[in-house]
Each structure stands twice: as structure tokens, then as C-alpha cells.
Amino acid sequence: MAATYDHIATATASGNPMFLEVTSIPATYKDLEVIIMSKTGTSNGASSGKITFNGVTSSDYSWAMLGKNGTSMRTSIYNSQPDFDINYSHGPGPGTGSAMSGWVRLYVPDYASTTAHPVNWWCTSWDSTTAGELAYSAGLFEPSSAQAVTSMKWTCAYSIQNGCTMSVYGIKYV
Amino acid sequence: MLEYIASTGTPSGSFLEIDNIPDTYNSLMITGVMSVTGTTVADCYMFFNGDTASVYNTMYGGLRDSNSNSVYNFSNNEAHFGRGPTDSMNVGYVYAPVYLEIFAYRGDQPGNLGWYSLSSYVDQSSSSQNQFYSGWYSGNDAADLTRIQFITSQGSWDADTELHLYGRTTS
């Protein structure tokens, strides 16, 4: 375990929102770990969720993914996007064959620096008992004006079921 | 915080277990190492709360043996999370590192419990592997997960196999 691993904040869905957000992240840690458990309460299948930092929605997000979808492995590269658009990370709703919570574990090293921010994440969710995705991605947040990560937002295509969470943890080693 | 909860004890046959998991965490993480006795690589899986019904849905993808596109979906009575190398591999005694996440494990959290794991080992032969696993439990989603049993399909857990359970708090 890290020398210090603190819970910073948790955003919990209430009123079936379209997004979760954590703001005012203190600059007192070295790394951030973010755990997102997210699904819709409507009758839609597994879908994507989008992560943005500091409210930046310009073309400052790039990533490369390796994963399995359905019955094959796949790889993709996305450059200069308006967010980290994470496929199959927002779990499906009831009546779709699966009501599994979607899951993302995002890691942001050296988040308080003002250089570009490399990140990585694992994610998974299932549409049904036989179709889903799991993936690992490496990303880069490189805004035109250098900035520390002080907030992050999780936005979904379908409403987020009440009680779903985005938790942010701070890690430091000394 | 990330709090240590418990570890598996001394292996006895094909079962290992962690019981009395508190319902006070947001999510769970398991790390450790595993290996099995004998000469046959094992499928390694879990039972949640002792449930042995066909309520587990697993998929994996990645490199298995010499197949770089090894993918599979299945639904049965086993929550698969990886493969266990043996103490008689090409290079001898091989361990697999274990990294396993369990989420929505409390009955009051939305959605069915799910898991995500990495499964890898290398033995300098064509039987090395590196795969992702994911799955979800379609049993009683209103019940807290309080007990995890870890089972090997082949041989027994080697004596040095140990798995450690941690919980992430929300306070």
C-alpha cells in the first residue's frame, strides 16, 4: 500500500443525473485514483461515459485502447478528442439482459503538476449475459494552457441510476 | 482510505476463503500470487456467499498459449478470474500475480456485482498468457457479499498461494 491513500471526495447520483462531478481536488497528493461505478436505470444497454478535467472540452484528450468486445479483441487510437470517451463503461439498465454496474478505475499520476497529464484506466460492463467489453487504455490530457487537475466530470448518454458513485482518492508516498 | 481487510489462510486442497467481509466499503481489491500443484494449468474461479448455482457470467480476452486473439464468453456456476500455473511448468515453479477488483459488492449499491481481473504468467514456452477477465453475478443483487471462496479446477493450491483483500472507504 502507498504510505498515504486518502478518500478525497465521492459524487453520488441523486435525481437520476446525466453527470457526476468532483471539484476542488486539493494539490496535496502525488497521484489520484478514481473509481467509477455507473449504470443507467432506464432500459438502455451498456453505453459510454465521458471524462473531462477542469471543465476542458476542447480537443485536448488522446488515448490508445486495447480490449475485448463481443467475440474479438480490438485496438483503437483516438487523438485530439473533446473528452476521454470510454466505451462500455456505463452499465445497462434493467430489462436488457444484464444490470451489471459499469466500472472504471482511472489513475492520474502527478496530477498536481502543470505539465501534460498521462493517465490510464481499466473499464468494463456487459450488455447481456453474452456480450460485453473490457479494456485497458492509456491516455493523455494536454490542454493548451498548462494546469493541474483540480476537478473531473463523468458524463453519460443515459441517466445515471441513483446511488452510483465516482470516488476520488489521493495517494502520496512520503 | 484503502484498508487491509484480510488474507487467505494456509491453502487446504482446492479451496481458499475470505469470510466476514464488512459492508462498509465502496469497492474491494484483491492482490496476491497463485499457483497450483500438478502438471495441468488450472482455471481459477470464485463463489460468492457460497452460491454454486449457474449465476456467474464471465468473459476473457487476450493472449492465451499461442493464441493472440483468445476470447470467450460463458455463463455457468463459476466466477472465473484467471488461470493458475503449476509447480511443473517449463521453467519449473511458476506463480501468477493476481490483481482483482470487485465492485457493487454491497446489496444497497446499484446493479449486479461485477469483477475485473488481470491474468498473466510467463514460463518461456508457448503456454504463457496475458489476459483480461471480467464478469458479473446474476444471483441475489440485494445481498451483501460477505464471503469469497477461491477454487482451482486442477490439483490443489500451492502452499505459497495467498490472496489479500482490501477495501476502499468513502470517508
Tab-separated table of C-alpha atoms in Angstrom:
chain	number	residue	atom	x	y	z
A	1	MET	CA	0.000	0.000	0.000
A	2	ALA	CA	1.009	3.557	-0.543
A	3	ALA	CA	2.191	5.497	2.523
A	4	THR	CA	-0.998	7.550	2.302
A	5	TYR	CA	-4.172	6.617	0.487
A	6	ASP	CA	-6.977	9.015	1.395
A	7	HIS	CA	-10.542	9.353	0.290
A	8	ILE	CA	-10.880	12.890	-1.117
A	9	ALA	CA	-14.498	13.002	-2.250
A	10	THR	CA	-17.338	10.936	-3.655
A	11	ALA	CA	-20.013	12.214	-6.024
A	12	THR	CA	-23.193	10.152	-5.602
A	13	ALA	CA	-26.017	10.140	-8.145
A	14	SER	CA	-29.260	11.645	-6.884
A	15	GLY	CA	-32.248	12.606	-9.028
A	16	ASN	CA	-31.067	10.392	-11.922
A	17	PRO	CA	-28.469	12.883	-13.186
A	18	MET	CA	-26.606	12.870	-16.500
A	19	PHE	CA	-23.244	13.515	-14.860
A	20	LEU	CA	-21.206	13.193	-11.672
A	21	GLU	CA	-18.574	15.745	-10.745
A	22	VAL	CA	-15.877	16.192	-8.117
A	23	THR	CA	-14.385	19.662	-7.755
A	24	SER	CA	-11.817	21.393	-5.556
A	25	ILE	CA	-9.375	18.497	-5.595
A	26	PRO	CA	-6.515	19.565	-3.310
A	27	ALA	CA	-2.976	19.588	-4.689
A	28	THR	CA	-1.570	17.842	-1.630
A	29	TYR	CA	-1.152	14.351	-3.073
A	30	LYS	CA	1.113	12.808	-5.694
A	31	ASP	CA	-1.368	10.648	-7.625
A	32	LEU	CA	-5.120	10.221	-7.925
A	33	GLU	CA	-7.096	7.021	-8.201
A	34	VAL	CA	-10.690	7.334	-9.347
A	35	ILE	CA	-13.279	4.551	-9.039
A	36	ILE	CA	-16.481	4.974	-11.044
A	37	MET	CA	-19.439	2.643	-10.621
A	38	SER	CA	-22.099	3.764	-13.040
A	39	LYS	CA	-25.163	2.331	-14.718
A	40	THR	CA	-28.415	3.608	-16.078
A	41	GLY	CA	-31.773	2.937	-14.519
A	42	THR	CA	-33.547	3.072	-17.856
A	43	SER	CA	-33.969	0.262	-20.379
A	44	ASN	CA	-30.857	1.051	-22.376
A	45	GLY	CA	-27.902	-1.237	-22.919
A	46	ALA	CA	-24.323	-0.629	-21.898
A	47	SER	CA	-23.045	2.691	-23.200
A	48	SER	CA	-20.135	5.063	-22.946
A	49	GLY	CA	-19.182	7.542	-20.276
A	50	LYS	CA	-17.030	10.602	-20.841
A	51	ILE	CA	-14.390	12.053	-18.546
A	52	THR	CA	-13.252	15.662	-18.666
A	53	PHE	CA	-10.796	17.505	-16.421
A	54	ASN	CA	-11.166	21.085	-15.218
A	55	GLY	CA	-14.159	21.686	-17.485
A	56	VAL	CA	-11.935	21.494	-20.573
A	57	THR	CA	-13.873	20.272	-23.607
A	58	SER	CA	-11.508	21.316	-26.367
A	59	SER	CA	-9.518	18.784	-28.372
A	60	ASP	CA	-7.012	18.028	-25.660
A	61	TYR	CA	-7.663	14.348	-24.969
A	62	SER	CA	-5.950	11.436	-26.701
A	63	TRP	CA	-5.813	7.745	-25.882
A	64	ALA	CA	-4.983	4.269	-27.124
A	65	MET	CA	-7.081	1.290	-26.062
A	66	LEU	CA	-6.703	-2.476	-26.048
A	67	GLY	CA	-9.704	-4.567	-25.204
A	68	LYS	CA	-12.212	-7.247	-25.936
A	69	ASN	CA	-15.615	-6.519	-27.348
A	70	GLY	CA	-18.088	-9.294	-28.077
A	71	THR	CA	-16.105	-12.115	-29.612
A	72	SER	CA	-12.880	-10.415	-30.639
A	73	MET	CA	-10.018	-8.328	-29.364
A	74	ARG	CA	-9.745	-4.794	-30.683
A	75	THR	CA	-7.413	-1.836	-30.554
A	76	SER	CA	-8.048	1.833	-31.299
A	77	ILE	CA	-6.244	5.156	-31.175
A	78	TYR	CA	-8.093	8.433	-30.648
A	79	ASN	CA	-6.320	11.761	-30.930
A	80	SER	CA	-7.397	15.317	-30.148
A	81	GLN	CA	-10.809	14.493	-28.746
A	82	PRO	CA	-13.031	16.728	-26.557
A	83	ASP	CA	-13.032	14.153	-23.721
A	84	PHE	CA	-11.992	10.636	-22.775
A	85	ASP	CA	-14.946	8.779	-24.292
A	86	ILE	CA	-14.881	5.386	-22.572
A	87	ASN	CA	-16.896	2.789	-24.419
A	88	TYR	CA	-18.955	0.276	-22.415
A	89	SER	CA	-18.219	1.910	-19.102
A	90	HIS	CA	-21.768	2.958	-18.199
A	91	GLY	CA	-23.639	-0.212	-17.284
A	92	PRO	CA	-27.015	-1.160	-18.727
A	93	GLY	CA	-30.409	-0.818	-17.156
A	94	PRO	CA	-32.976	-3.447	-16.173
A	95	GLY	CA	-34.637	-5.497	-18.884
A	96	THR	CA	-31.575	-5.571	-21.123
A	97	GLY	CA	-30.250	-8.983	-20.100
A	98	SER	CA	-27.756	-7.543	-17.660
A	99	ALA	CA	-27.993	-4.941	-14.935
A	100	MET	CA	-24.310	-5.073	-14.090
A	101	SER	CA	-22.750	-1.897	-12.805
A	102	GLY	CA	-20.268	-0.392	-15.226
A	103	TRP	CA	-16.845	0.151	-13.737
A	104	VAL	CA	-13.823	2.374	-14.397
A	105	ARG	CA	-10.595	2.556	-12.450
A	106	LEU	CA	-8.733	5.680	-13.574
A	107	TYR	CA	-5.229	6.558	-12.426
A	108	VAL	CA	-3.764	10.058	-12.744
A	109	PRO	CA	-0.093	10.249	-11.716
A	110	ASP	CA	1.460	13.560	-10.740
A	111	TYR	CA	-1.905	15.289	-11.221
A	112	ALA	CA	-0.871	18.496	-9.399
A	113	SER	CA	1.903	19.308	-11.820
A	114	THR	CA	1.242	21.765	-14.620
A	115	THR	CA	2.698	19.621	-17.366
A	116	ALA	CA	0.664	17.359	-19.649
A	117	HIS	CA	-1.124	14.586	-17.744
A	118	PRO	CA	-0.694	10.955	-18.751
A	119	VAL	CA	-3.450	8.725	-17.369
A	120	ASN	CA	-4.581	5.141	-17.665
A	121	TRP	CA	-7.780	3.265	-16.965
A	122	TRP	CA	-9.447	-0.133	-16.845
A	123	CYS	CA	-13.134	-0.440	-17.638
A	124	THR	CA	-15.850	-2.997	-18.178
A	125	SER	CA	-19.574	-3.568	-18.466
A	126	TRP	CA	-21.899	-6.029	-20.170
A	127	ASP	CA	-24.905	-5.641	-22.412
A	128	SER	CA	-26.264	-9.088	-21.705
A	129	THR	CA	-25.144	-12.440	-20.432
A	130	THR	CA	-23.117	-12.952	-23.601
A	131	ALA	CA	-21.958	-9.548	-24.842
A	132	GLY	CA	-19.745	-7.019	-23.142
A	133	GLU	CA	-16.452	-5.224	-23.204
A	134	LEU	CA	-13.382	-4.949	-21.041
A	135	ALA	CA	-10.435	-2.781	-21.883
A	136	TYR	CA	-7.260	-1.063	-20.801
A	137	SER	CA	-6.426	2.386	-22.146
A	138	ALA	CA	-3.541	4.798	-21.841
A	139	GLY	CA	-4.416	8.447	-22.297
A	140	LEU	CA	-3.012	11.946	-22.341
A	141	PHE	CA	-4.679	15.194	-21.247
A	142	GLU	CA	-2.692	18.031	-22.783
A	143	PRO	CA	-4.518	21.358	-22.528
A	144	SER	CA	-3.173	24.399	-24.340
A	145	SER	CA	-2.679	26.166	-21.027
A	146	ALA	CA	-0.759	24.021	-18.563
A	147	GLN	CA	-2.781	23.278	-15.459
A	148	ALA	CA	-3.065	20.935	-12.513
A	149	VAL	CA	-6.082	18.638	-12.370
A	150	THR	CA	-8.497	20.218	-9.898
A	151	SER	CA	-11.827	18.765	-10.994
A	152	MET	CA	-13.226	15.936	-13.040
A	153	LYS	CA	-16.597	15.203	-14.541
A	154	TRP	CA	-18.231	11.958	-15.618
A	155	THR	CA	-20.948	12.458	-18.266
A	156	CYS	CA	-23.213	9.720	-19.624
A	157	ALA	CA	-25.522	9.353	-22.601
A	158	TYR	CA	-28.284	7.942	-20.394
A	159	SER	CA	-29.287	8.992	-16.901
A	160	ILE	CA	-27.247	7.621	-14.030
A	161	GLN	CA	-29.104	5.437	-11.570
A	162	ASN	CA	-29.369	6.913	-8.105
A	163	GLY	CA	-26.689	5.678	-5.746
A	164	CYS	CA	-23.996	5.263	-8.406
A	165	THR	CA	-20.697	6.862	-7.446
A	166	MET	CA	-17.478	8.458	-8.597
A	167	SER	CA	-14.898	8.347	-5.811
A	168	VAL	CA	-11.571	10.183	-5.896
A	169	TYR	CA	-8.636	9.025	-3.764
A	170	GLY	CA	-5.324	10.768	-3.119
A	171	ILE	CA	-2.044	8.873	-2.894
A	172	LYS	CA	1.328	10.048	-1.633
A	173	TYR	CA	4.451	8.169	-0.728
A	174	VAL	CA	6.207	10.271	1.909
B	1	MET	CA	-8.782	5.106	2.512
B	2	LEU	CA	-7.598	1.812	1.187
B	3	GLU	CA	-7.819	-0.524	4.172
B	4	TYR	CA	-6.455	-4.016	4.546
B	5	ILE	CA	-9.279	-6.411	5.418
B	6	ALA	CA	-7.959	-9.979	5.449
B	7	SER	CA	-5.853	-12.604	3.698
B	8	THR	CA	-6.488	-16.184	2.762
B	9	GLY	CA	-5.020	-18.672	5.194
B	10	THR	CA	-2.931	-21.739	4.587
B	11	PRO	CA	-4.248	-23.476	1.467
B	12	SER	CA	-6.115	-26.699	2.016
B	13	GLY	CA	-6.794	-28.599	-1.165
B	14	SER	CA	-8.550	-26.661	-3.907
B	15	PHE	CA	-10.284	-24.103	-1.652
B	16	LEU	CA	-9.244	-20.797	-0.170
B	17	GLU	CA	-11.626	-18.444	1.540
B	18	ILE	CA	-12.110	-14.978	2.963
B	19	ASP	CA	-15.191	-14.627	5.167
B	20	ASN	CA	-16.899	-11.891	7.197
B	21	ILE	CA	-16.268	-9.118	4.675
B	22	PRO	CA	-17.604	-5.850	6.138
B	23	ASP	CA	-20.296	-3.914	4.297
B	24	THR	CA	-18.570	-0.590	4.928
B	25	TYR	CA	-16.571	-0.160	1.723
B	26	ASN	CA	-17.240	1.331	-1.677
B	27	SER	CA	-15.301	-1.327	-3.601
B	28	LEU	CA	-12.875	-4.166	-2.997
B	29	MET	CA	-9.450	-5.013	-4.369
B	30	ILE	CA	-7.558	-8.302	-4.159
B	31	THR	CA	-3.862	-8.774	-4.813
B	32	GLY	CA	-1.553	-11.726	-4.331
B	33	VAL	CA	0.018	-14.672	-6.087
B	34	MET	CA	-1.277	-18.082	-7.044
B	35	SER	CA	-0.001	-21.403	-8.291
B	36	VAL	CA	-1.331	-24.948	-8.255
B	37	THR	CA	0.081	-28.416	-7.807
B	38	GLY	CA	0.371	-30.939	-10.606
B	39	THR	CA	1.098	-30.590	-14.282
B	40	THR	CA	-2.108	-29.060	-15.670
B	41	VAL	CA	-2.752	-25.308	-15.778
B	42	ALA	CA	-5.893	-24.579	-13.746
B	43	ASP	CA	-8.948	-22.457	-14.308
B	44	CYS	CA	-9.321	-20.322	-11.194
B	45	TYR	CA	-12.738	-19.125	-10.096
B	46	MET	CA	-14.767	-17.817	-7.163
B	47	PHE	CA	-18.026	-18.491	-5.406
B	48	PHE	CA	-19.776	-15.530	-3.796
B	49	ASN	CA	-21.559	-16.184	-0.499
B	50	GLY	CA	-21.273	-19.912	-1.183
B	51	ASP	CA	-23.558	-19.649	-4.203
B	52	THR	CA	-22.831	-22.579	-6.543
B	53	ALA	CA	-25.780	-22.025	-8.888
B	54	SER	CA	-25.351	-21.033	-12.545
B	55	VAL	CA	-25.398	-17.313	-11.810
B	56	TYR	CA	-21.935	-16.271	-12.974
B	57	ASN	CA	-21.168	-14.650	-16.330
B	58	THR	CA	-17.519	-14.452	-17.347
B	59	MET	CA	-15.592	-13.224	-20.353
B	60	TYR	CA	-11.903	-13.023	-21.091
B	61	GLY	CA	-9.717	-11.764	-23.893
B	62	GLY	CA	-6.060	-11.537	-24.786
B	63	LEU	CA	-3.111	-13.851	-25.285
B	64	ARG	CA	-3.548	-17.451	-24.167
B	65	ASP	CA	-0.950	-20.063	-25.040
B	66	SER	CA	-0.028	-19.212	-28.624
B	67	ASN	CA	-3.383	-17.620	-29.499
B	68	SER	CA	-3.150	-13.834	-29.541
B	69	ASN	CA	-6.924	-13.465	-30.011
B	70	SER	CA	-8.190	-15.780	-27.319
B	71	VAL	CA	-11.661	-14.564	-26.332
B	72	TYR	CA	-14.584	-16.274	-24.681
B	73	ASN	CA	-17.938	-15.583	-23.032
B	74	PHE	CA	-19.643	-18.114	-20.823
B	75	SER	CA	-22.338	-18.384	-18.183
B	76	ASN	CA	-22.099	-21.130	-15.597
B	77	ASN	CA	-21.629	-21.750	-11.890
B	78	GLU	CA	-18.092	-20.341	-11.641
B	79	ALA	CA	-16.837	-16.746	-11.420
B	80	HIS	CA	-13.595	-17.087	-13.365
B	81	PHE	CA	-10.799	-14.622	-12.676
B	82	GLY	CA	-7.660	-16.204	-14.161
B	83	ARG	CA	-5.524	-19.245	-14.723
B	84	GLY	CA	-3.145	-20.833	-12.303
B	85	PRO	CA	0.275	-22.027	-13.470
B	86	THR	CA	1.686	-25.136	-11.848
B	87	ASP	CA	4.778	-26.140	-9.972
B	88	SER	CA	5.807	-28.203	-13.027
B	89	MET	CA	5.873	-25.628	-15.797
B	90	ASN	CA	8.534	-25.396	-18.497
B	91	VAL	CA	10.730	-23.328	-16.192
B	92	GLY	CA	9.632	-25.114	-13.024
B	93	TYR	CA	7.648	-23.426	-10.270
B	94	VAL	CA	5.673	-20.512	-11.741
B	95	TYR	CA	3.411	-18.049	-9.936
B	96	ALA	CA	0.756	-15.841	-11.426
B	97	PRO	CA	0.325	-12.374	-9.944
B	98	VAL	CA	-3.276	-11.624	-9.004
B	99	TYR	CA	-4.970	-8.266	-9.435
B	100	LEU	CA	-8.719	-8.424	-8.989
B	101	GLU	CA	-11.328	-5.713	-8.467
B	102	ILE	CA	-14.845	-6.346	-7.134
B	103	PHE	CA	-17.437	-3.608	-7.391
B	104	ALA	CA	-21.093	-3.094	-6.438
B	105	TYR	CA	-20.491	-5.703	-3.727
B	106	ARG	CA	-22.972	-4.244	-1.244
B	107	GLY	CA	-26.628	-5.050	-1.625
B	108	ASP	CA	-27.559	-1.359	-1.458
B	109	GLN	CA	-25.321	-0.404	-4.394
B	110	PRO	CA	-26.945	-0.136	-7.837
B	111	GLY	CA	-26.609	-3.032	-10.221
B	112	ASN	CA	-25.291	-6.530	-10.029
B	113	LEU	CA	-21.896	-7.229	-8.524
B	114	GLY	CA	-19.075	-7.282	-11.075
B	115	TRP	CA	-15.407	-8.135	-11.143
B	116	TYR	CA	-12.375	-7.330	-13.266
B	117	SER	CA	-9.016	-9.073	-13.188
B	118	LEU	CA	-5.706	-9.473	-14.916
B	119	SER	CA	-4.400	-12.937	-15.584
B	120	SER	CA	-0.821	-13.436	-16.635
B	121	TYR	CA	2.212	-15.621	-16.271
B	122	VAL	CA	5.248	-16.469	-18.350
B	123	ASP	CA	7.116	-19.741	-18.457
B	124	GLN	CA	9.327	-19.250	-21.522
B	125	SER	CA	7.164	-21.544	-23.634
B	126	SER	CA	4.043	-21.328	-25.780
B	127	SER	CA	1.845	-21.720	-22.712
B	128	SER	CA	2.465	-18.196	-21.401
B	129	GLN	CA	-0.546	-15.901	-21.196
B	130	ASN	CA	-1.721	-12.340	-20.625
B	131	GLN	CA	-5.469	-11.794	-20.460
B	132	PHE	CA	-8.180	-9.556	-19.050
B	133	TYR	CA	-11.157	-11.108	-17.267
B	134	SER	CA	-14.485	-9.548	-16.399
B	135	GLY	CA	-17.766	-10.870	-15.113
B	136	TRP	CA	-20.964	-10.240	-13.248
B	137	TYR	CA	-23.089	-12.106	-10.756
B	138	SER	CA	-26.746	-12.544	-11.641
B	139	GLY	CA	-27.730	-14.025	-8.275
B	140	ASN	CA	-29.240	-12.046	-5.421
B	141	ASP	CA	-28.106	-8.470	-6.033
B	142	ALA	CA	-29.769	-7.261	-2.821
B	143	ALA	CA	-27.410	-9.287	-0.635
B	144	ASP	CA	-24.058	-8.027	0.614
B	145	LEU	CA	-21.026	-10.022	-0.462
B	146	THR	CA	-19.635	-11.391	2.783
B	147	ARG	CA	-17.704	-14.480	1.682
B	148	ILE	CA	-15.448	-15.273	-1.273
B	149	GLN	CA	-14.194	-18.777	-1.956
B	150	PHE	CA	-11.315	-19.208	-4.402
B	151	ILE	CA	-11.192	-22.528	-6.227
B	152	THR	CA	-8.692	-24.172	-8.544
B	153	SER	CA	-10.013	-26.611	-11.128
B	154	GLN	CA	-6.803	-28.631	-11.171
B	155	GLY	CA	-4.685	-30.013	-8.381
B	156	SER	CA	-4.525	-28.018	-5.153
B	157	TRP	CA	-3.421	-24.508	-4.298
B	158	ASP	CA	0.298	-24.460	-3.741
B	159	ALA	CA	1.343	-23.700	-0.188
B	160	ASP	CA	2.635	-20.241	-1.041
B	161	THR	CA	-0.569	-19.089	-2.712
B	162	GLU	CA	-2.030	-16.140	-0.845
B	163	LEU	CA	-4.608	-13.518	-1.670
B	164	HIS	CA	-5.100	-10.252	0.202
B	165	LEU	CA	-8.356	-8.317	0.368
B	166	TYR	CA	-8.537	-4.513	0.637
B	167	GLY	CA	-11.478	-2.140	0.825
B	168	ARG	CA	-11.818	1.441	-0.378
B	169	THR	CA	-13.707	3.654	2.019
B	170	THR	CA	-15.799	6.696	1.201
B	171	SER	CA	-14.889	8.660	4.276
